[in-house]
PDB file of N, CA and C in Angstrom:
ATOM      1  N   MET A  11       0.553  -1.462   0.244  1.00  0.00           N
ATOM      2  CA  MET A  11      -0.081   0.287   0.248  1.00  0.00           C
ATOM      3  C   MET A  11       0.902   1.146  -0.125  1.00  0.00           C
ATOM      4  N   LEU A  12       1.972   1.409   0.647  1.00  0.00           N
ATOM      5  CA  LEU A  12       2.548   2.513   0.690  1.00  0.00           C
ATOM      6  C   LEU A  12       4.037   2.901  -0.374  1.00  0.00           C
ATOM      7  N   GLY A  13       4.058   1.693  -0.899  1.00  0.00           N
ATOM      8  CA  GLY A  13       4.651   1.729  -2.343  1.00  0.00           C
ATOM      9  C   GLY A  13       3.639   2.368  -3.498  1.00  0.00           C
ATOM     10  N   CYS A  14       2.593   2.237  -3.174  1.00  0.00           N
ATOM     11  CA  CYS A  14       1.383   2.628  -4.061  1.00  0.00           C
ATOM     12  C   CYS A  14       1.052   4.079  -4.565  1.00  0.00           C
ATOM     13  N   VAL A  15       1.094   4.631  -2.489  1.00  0.00           N
ATOM     14  CA  VAL A  15       1.075   5.373  -1.999  1.00  0.00           C
ATOM     15  C   VAL A  15       2.062   6.841  -2.748  1.00  0.00           C
ATOM     16  N   LEU A  16       3.609   6.041  -2.582  1.00  0.00           N
ATOM     17  CA  LEU A  16       4.159   6.663  -2.841  1.00  0.00           C
ATOM     18  C   LEU A  16       4.192   7.518  -4.086  1.00  0.00           C
ATOM     19  N   TYR A  17       4.279   6.411  -5.127  1.00  0.00           N
ATOM     20  CA  TYR A  17       3.952   6.237  -6.663  1.00  0.00           C
ATOM     21  C   TYR A  17       2.955   6.990  -7.362  1.00  0.00           C
ATOM     22  N   GLU A  18       2.282   7.057  -6.575  1.00  0.00           N
ATOM     23  CA  GLU A  18       1.330   7.597  -6.850  1.00  0.00           C
ATOM     24  C   GLU A  18       1.673   9.774  -6.472  1.00  0.00           C
ATOM     25  N   MET A  19       2.059   9.695  -5.379  1.00  0.00           N
ATOM     26  CA  MET A  19       2.729  10.537  -5.342  1.00  0.00           C
ATOM     27  C   MET A  19       4.066  11.374  -5.865  1.00  0.00           C
ATOM     28  N   CYS A  20       4.332  10.789  -6.531  1.00  0.00           N
ATOM     29  CA  CYS A  20       5.541  11.107  -7.461  1.00  0.00           C
ATOM     30  C   CYS A  20       4.928  11.285  -8.981  1.00  0.00           C
ATOM     31  N   THR A  21       3.941  10.498  -9.491  1.00  0.00           N
ATOM     32  CA  THR A  21       3.910  10.310 -10.502  1.00  0.00           C
ATOM     33  C   THR A  21       2.689  11.084 -10.959  1.00  0.00           C
ATOM     34  N   LEU A  22       1.181  11.160 -10.153  1.00  0.00           N
ATOM     35  CA  LEU A  22       0.073  11.790  -9.838  1.00  0.00           C
ATOM     36  C   LEU A  22      -0.608  10.649 -10.838  1.00  0.00           C
ATOM     37  N   LYS A  23      -0.455   9.252 -10.869  1.00  0.00           N
ATOM     38  CA  LYS A  23      -0.713   8.142 -11.428  1.00  0.00           C
ATOM     39  C   LYS A  23      -0.841   6.946 -10.740  1.00  0.00           C
ATOM     40  N   ARG A  24      -1.623   5.906 -10.925  1.00  0.00           N
ATOM     41  CA  ARG A  24      -1.730   4.935 -10.157  1.00  0.00           C
ATOM     42  C   ARG A  24      -0.590   4.148 -10.268  1.00  0.00           C
ATOM     43  N   PRO A  25       0.339   3.051 -10.039  1.00  0.00           N
ATOM     44  CA  PRO A  25       1.516   2.259 -10.612  1.00  0.00           C
ATOM     45  C   PRO A  25       0.528   0.870 -11.665  1.00  0.00           C
ATOM     46  N   PHE A  26      -0.375   0.826 -10.945  1.00  0.00           N
ATOM     47  CA  PHE A  26      -1.638  -0.439 -11.725  1.00  0.00           C
ATOM     48  C   PHE A  26      -3.048   0.041 -12.191  1.00  0.00           C
ATOM     49  N   GLU A  27      -3.377   0.491 -13.202  1.00  0.00           N
ATOM     50  CA  GLU A  27      -4.590   0.472 -13.379  1.00  0.00           C
ATOM     51  C   GLU A  27      -5.744  -0.389 -14.335  1.00  0.00           C
ATOM     52  N   GLY A  28      -6.622  -0.309 -14.292  1.00  0.00           N
ATOM     53  CA  GLY A  28      -7.780  -1.627 -14.614  1.00  0.00           C
ATOM     54  C   GLY A  28      -9.197  -0.514 -14.187  1.00  0.00           C
ATOM     55  N   GLU A  29     -10.340  -1.105 -15.928  1.00  0.00           N
ATOM     56  CA  GLU A  29     -11.074  -1.135 -15.404  1.00  0.00           C
ATOM     57  C   GLU A  29     -12.251  -1.197 -14.331  1.00  0.00           C
ATOM     58  N   ALA A  30     -11.713  -2.750 -14.219  1.00  0.00           N
ATOM     59  CA  ALA A  30     -12.110  -3.660 -13.816  1.00  0.00           C
ATOM     60  C   ALA A  30     -11.062  -3.988 -12.263  1.00  0.00           C
ATOM     61  N   LEU A  31     -11.841  -4.842 -11.011  1.00  0.00           N
ATOM     62  CA  LEU A  31     -10.901  -5.022 -10.158  1.00  0.00           C
ATOM     63  C   LEU A  31      -9.898  -6.314 -10.863  1.00  0.00           C
ATOM     64  N   SER A  32     -10.636  -6.757 -11.473  1.00  0.00           N
ATOM     65  CA  SER A  32      -9.806  -8.219 -11.358  1.00  0.00           C
ATOM     66  C   SER A  32      -8.572  -7.553 -13.339  1.00  0.00           C
ATOM     67  N   GLN A  33      -8.889  -6.607 -13.715  1.00  0.00           N
ATOM     68  CA  GLN A  33      -7.875  -5.573 -14.499  1.00  0.00           C
ATOM     69  C   GLN A  33      -6.515  -5.583 -13.670  1.00  0.00           C
ATOM     70  N   VAL A  34      -6.894  -4.764 -12.338  1.00  0.00           N
ATOM     71  CA  VAL A  34      -5.987  -4.238 -11.851  1.00  0.00           C
ATOM     72  C   VAL A  34      -5.482  -5.500 -10.793  1.00  0.00           C
ATOM     73  N   VAL A  35      -6.059  -6.715 -10.413  1.00  0.00           N
ATOM     74  CA  VAL A  35      -5.383  -7.542 -10.069  1.00  0.00           C
ATOM     75  C   VAL A  35      -4.394  -8.224 -10.941  1.00  0.00           C
ATOM     76  N   HIS A  36      -4.834  -8.474 -11.770  1.00  0.00           N
ATOM     77  CA  HIS A  36      -4.073  -9.116 -12.670  1.00  0.00           C
ATOM     78  C   HIS A  36      -2.752  -8.465 -13.217  1.00  0.00           C
ATOM     79  N   LYS A  37      -2.261  -6.653 -13.041  1.00  0.00           N
ATOM     80  CA  LYS A  37      -1.288  -6.038 -13.178  1.00  0.00           C
ATOM     81  C   LYS A  37      -0.558  -6.214 -11.975  1.00  0.00           C
ATOM     82  N   ILE A  38      -0.618  -6.044 -11.249  1.00  0.00           N
ATOM     83  CA  ILE A  38      -0.559  -6.344  -9.835  1.00  0.00           C
ATOM     84  C   ILE A  38       0.206  -7.471  -9.451  1.00  0.00           C
ATOM     85  N   ILE A  39      -0.434  -8.651 -10.181  1.00  0.00           N
ATOM     86  CA  ILE A  39       0.203  -9.909 -10.090  1.00  0.00           C
ATOM     87  C   ILE A  39       1.491 -10.385 -11.076  1.00  0.00           C
ATOM     88  N   GLU A  40       1.291  -9.338 -12.463  1.00  0.00           N
ATOM     89  CA  GLU A  40       1.905 -10.081 -13.683  1.00  0.00           C
ATOM     90  C   GLU A  40       2.565  -8.615 -14.476  1.00  0.00           C
ATOM     91  N   VAL A  41       2.133  -7.304 -14.362  1.00  0.00           N
ATOM     92  CA  VAL A  41       2.507  -6.772 -15.244  1.00  0.00           C
ATOM     93  C   VAL A  41       3.622  -5.573 -13.930  1.00  0.00           C
ATOM     94  N   PRO A  42       4.673  -5.217 -14.643  1.00  0.00           N
ATOM     95  CA  PRO A  42       5.829  -4.480 -14.000  1.00  0.00           C
ATOM     96  C   PRO A  42       5.019  -2.787 -14.120  1.00  0.00           C
ATOM     97  N   TYR A  43       5.501  -1.777 -13.094  1.00  0.00           N
ATOM     98  CA  TYR A  43       4.932  -0.749 -12.693  1.00  0.00           C
ATOM     99  C   TYR A  43       5.899  -0.042 -13.807  1.00  0.00           C
ATOM    100  N   THR A  44       5.657   0.890 -14.630  1.00  0.00           N
ATOM    101  CA  THR A  44       6.683   1.904 -15.111  1.00  0.00           C
ATOM    102  C   THR A  44       7.790   2.396 -13.699  1.00  0.00           C
ATOM    103  N   PRO A  45       9.129   2.300 -13.864  1.00  0.00           N
ATOM    104  CA  PRO A  45       9.613   3.077 -13.063  1.00  0.00           C
ATOM    105  C   PRO A  45       9.724   4.630 -12.963  1.00  0.00           C
ATOM    106  N   LEU A  46      10.382   4.825 -11.962  1.00  0.00           N
ATOM    107  CA  LEU A  46       9.936   6.811 -11.932  1.00  0.00           C
ATOM    108  C   LEU A  46      10.863   7.313 -13.010  1.00  0.00           C
ATOM    109  N   ASP A  47      10.654   8.069 -13.541  1.00  0.00           N
ATOM    110  CA  ASP A  47      11.628   8.884 -14.202  1.00  0.00           C
ATOM    111  C   ASP A  47      12.952   9.323 -13.353  1.00  0.00           C
ATOM    112  N   GLU A  48      14.530   8.747 -14.090  1.00  0.00           N
ATOM    113  CA  GLU A  48      15.736   8.821 -13.193  1.00  0.00           C
ATOM    114  C   GLU A  48      16.300  10.713 -13.825  1.00  0.00           C
ATOM    115  N   THR A  49      15.408  11.150 -14.191  1.00  0.00           N
ATOM    116  CA  THR A  49      15.810  12.474 -14.565  1.00  0.00           C
ATOM    117  C   THR A  49      15.114  13.406 -13.713  1.00  0.00           C
ATOM    118  N   ARG A  50      14.279  12.802 -13.446  1.00  0.00           N
ATOM    119  CA  ARG A  50      13.171  13.641 -12.379  1.00  0.00           C
ATOM    120  C   ARG A  50      13.786  13.246 -10.845  1.00  0.00           C
ATOM    121  N   PHE A  51      13.508  12.267 -10.717  1.00  0.00           N
ATOM    122  CA  PHE A  51      13.747  11.323  -9.363  1.00  0.00           C
ATOM    123  C   PHE A  51      15.030  11.060  -8.951  1.00  0.00           C
ATOM    124  N   ASP A  52      15.313  11.278  -8.258  1.00  0.00           N
ATOM    125  CA  ASP A  52      16.856  10.657  -7.109  1.00  0.00           C
ATOM    126  C   ASP A  52      16.876   9.326  -7.242  1.00  0.00           C
ATOM    127  N   PRO A  53      17.581   8.490  -7.293  1.00  0.00           N
ATOM    128  CA  PRO A  53      17.438   6.635  -7.547  1.00  0.00           C
ATOM    129  C   PRO A  53      17.512   6.300  -6.650  1.00  0.00           C
ATOM    130  N   ILE A  54      17.313   6.607  -5.440  1.00  0.00           N
ATOM    131  CA  ILE A  54      17.059   6.286  -4.593  1.00  0.00           C
ATOM    132  C   ILE A  54      15.019   6.364  -4.196  1.00  0.00           C
ATOM    133  N   PHE A  55      14.432   6.822  -5.318  1.00  0.00           N
ATOM    134  CA  PHE A  55      13.581   6.515  -4.900  1.00  0.00           C
ATOM    135  C   PHE A  55      13.015   5.487  -5.423  1.00  0.00           C
ATOM    136  N   ASN A  56      13.416   4.880  -6.929  1.00  0.00           N
ATOM    137  CA  ASN A  56      13.242   3.693  -7.522  1.00  0.00           C
ATOM    138  C   ASN A  56      13.657   2.981  -6.565  1.00  0.00           C
ATOM    139  N   LYS A  57      14.523   2.887  -6.204  1.00  0.00           N
ATOM    140  CA  LYS A  57      14.824   1.689  -5.165  1.00  0.00           C
ATOM    141  C   LYS A  57      14.221   1.484  -3.549  1.00  0.00           C
ATOM    142  N   VAL A  58      13.554   2.505  -3.244  1.00  0.00           N
ATOM    143  CA  VAL A  58      12.593   2.663  -2.740  1.00  0.00           C
ATOM    144  C   VAL A  58      11.394   1.182  -3.242  1.00  0.00           C
ATOM    145  N   LEU A  59      10.824   2.111  -4.138  1.00  0.00           N
ATOM    146  CA  LEU A  59       9.763   1.844  -4.712  1.00  0.00           C
ATOM    147  C   LEU A  59      10.078   0.321  -5.565  1.00  0.00           C
ATOM    148  N   SER A  60      10.788  -0.201  -6.038  1.00  0.00           N
ATOM    149  CA  SER A  60      11.335  -1.669  -5.869  1.00  0.00           C
ATOM    150  C   SER A  60      10.656  -2.219  -4.494  1.00  0.00           C
ATOM    151  N   MET A  61      11.343  -2.058  -3.534  1.00  0.00           N
ATOM    152  CA  MET A  61      11.171  -3.195  -2.469  1.00  0.00           C
ATOM    153  C   MET A  61      10.199  -2.740  -1.623  1.00  0.00           C
ATOM    154  N   LEU A  62       9.146  -1.779  -2.228  1.00  0.00           N
ATOM    155  CA  LEU A  62       7.529  -1.541  -1.642  1.00  0.00           C
ATOM    156  C   LEU A  62       6.435  -2.097  -2.429  1.00  0.00           C
ATOM    157  N   LEU A  63       7.124  -2.224  -4.156  1.00  0.00           N
ATOM    158  CA  LEU A  63       5.861  -2.721  -5.185  1.00  0.00           C
ATOM    159  C   LEU A  63       6.422  -4.356  -5.784  1.00  0.00           C
ATOM    160  N   ASN A  64       7.280  -5.226  -4.515  1.00  0.00           N
ATOM    161  CA  ASN A  64       7.560  -6.375  -5.302  1.00  0.00           C
ATOM    162  C   ASN A  64       6.810  -6.985  -5.321  1.00  0.00           C
ATOM    163  N   LYS A  65       6.645  -8.038  -6.311  1.00  0.00           N
ATOM    164  CA  LYS A  65       5.527  -8.449  -6.304  1.00  0.00           C
ATOM    165  C   LYS A  65       5.136 -10.483  -5.362  1.00  0.00           C
ATOM    166  N   ASN A  66       5.982 -10.319  -4.855  1.00  0.00           N
ATOM    167  CA  ASN A  66       6.069 -11.312  -3.623  1.00  0.00           C
ATOM    168  C   ASN A  66       5.358 -11.029  -2.443  1.00  0.00           C
ATOM    169  N   ALA A  67       5.002 -10.632  -1.634  1.00  0.00           N
ATOM    170  CA  ALA A  67       4.174  -9.920  -0.897  1.00  0.00           C
ATOM    171  C   ALA A  67       5.513 -10.471   0.368  1.00  0.00           C
ATOM    172  N   PHE A  68       6.293 -11.845   0.374  1.00  0.00           N
ATOM    173  CA  PHE A  68       7.259 -12.176   1.537  1.00  0.00           C
ATOM    174  C   PHE A  68       8.347 -11.212   1.178  1.00  0.00           C
ATOM    175  N   LEU A  69       8.471 -10.981   0.040  1.00  0.00           N
ATOM    176  CA  LEU A  69       9.798  -9.820  -0.415  1.00  0.00           C
ATOM    177  C   LEU A  69       9.517  -8.708  -0.287  1.00  0.00           C
ATOM    178  N   ARG A  70       8.703  -8.131   0.050  1.00  0.00           N
ATOM    179  CA  ARG A  70       8.461  -6.891   0.418  1.00  0.00           C
ATOM    180  C   ARG A  70       9.306  -6.374   1.771  1.00  0.00           C
ATOM    181  N   ALA A  71       9.510  -5.130   1.293  1.00  0.00           N
ATOM    182  CA  ALA A  71      10.576  -4.579   2.531  1.00  0.00           C
ATOM    183  C   ALA A  71       9.508  -4.029   3.715  1.00  0.00           C
ATOM    184  N   ASN A  72      10.435  -4.431   4.840  1.00  0.00           N
ATOM    185  CA  ASN A  72       9.609  -3.662   5.992  1.00  0.00           C
ATOM    186  C   ASN A  72       9.834  -2.178   6.450  1.00  0.00           C
ATOM    187  N   ILE A  73       9.487  -1.975   7.758  1.00  0.00           N
ATOM    188  CA  ILE A  73      10.126  -0.550   7.729  1.00  0.00           C
ATOM    189  C   ILE A  73      11.844  -0.547   8.450  1.00  0.00           C
ATOM    190  N   ASN A  74      12.224  -1.608   8.763  1.00  0.00           N
ATOM    191  CA  ASN A  74      13.585  -1.901   9.273  1.00  0.00           C
ATOM    192  C   ASN A  74      14.230  -1.668   7.763  1.00  0.00           C
ATOM    193  N   GLU A  75      13.757  -2.347   7.269  1.00  0.00           N
ATOM    194  CA  GLU A  75      14.505  -1.970   5.707  1.00  0.00           C
ATOM    195  C   GLU A  75      14.789  -1.305   5.202  1.00  0.00           C
ATOM    196  N   LEU A  76      13.335  -0.631   5.097  1.00  0.00           N
ATOM    197  CA  LEU A  76      13.349   0.535   4.708  1.00  0.00           C
ATOM    198  C   LEU A  76      14.217   1.403   4.905  1.00  0.00           C
ATOM    199  N   LEU A  77      13.949   1.854   6.387  1.00  0.00           N
ATOM    200  CA  LEU A  77      15.193   3.006   7.136  1.00  0.00           C
ATOM    201  C   LEU A  77      16.408   2.463   7.126  1.00  0.00           C
ATOM    202  N   GLY A  78      17.091   0.965   6.556  1.00  0.00           N
ATOM    203  CA  GLY A  78      18.558   1.173   6.277  1.00  0.00           C
ATOM    204  C   GLY A  78      18.964   1.382   4.646  1.00  0.00           C
ATOM    205  N   VAL A  79      17.993   1.727   4.033  1.00  0.00           N
ATOM    206  CA  VAL A  79      18.245   1.732   2.549  1.00  0.00           C
ATOM    207  C   VAL A  79      19.407   3.023   2.575  1.00  0.00           C
ATOM    208  N   GLU A  80      20.326   3.285   1.837  1.00  0.00           N
ATOM    209  CA  GLU A  80      21.050   3.875   1.832  1.00  0.00           C
ATOM    210  C   GLU A  80      21.284   4.526   0.297  1.00  0.00           C
ATOM    211  N   GLU A  81      21.598   5.698   0.285  1.00  0.00           N
ATOM    212  CA  GLU A  81      22.046   6.359  -1.043  1.00  0.00           C
ATOM    213  C   GLU A  81      22.943   5.310  -1.942  1.00  0.00           C
ATOM    214  N   LEU A  82      22.454   5.407  -3.528  1.00  0.00           N
ATOM    215  CA  LEU A  82      22.833   4.615  -4.269  1.00  0.00           C
ATOM    216  C   LEU A  82      24.286   5.033  -4.458  1.00  0.00           C
TER     217      LEU A  82
END
């Protein structure tokens, strides 16, 4: 959820969109999100987003991992 909020704050778009819930779920599971434009955003944002939007829920970052993220 935090990854979706951060992504939307940066891009003013949702990372996964669809006309029906089933389409959104399919995109969450199967389709990669579009990374942020690195000319506009520091690479750390893409690193954090990749940790928060991991397709595997067990591999998504927890708060301790996020706090330990260092600059690239």
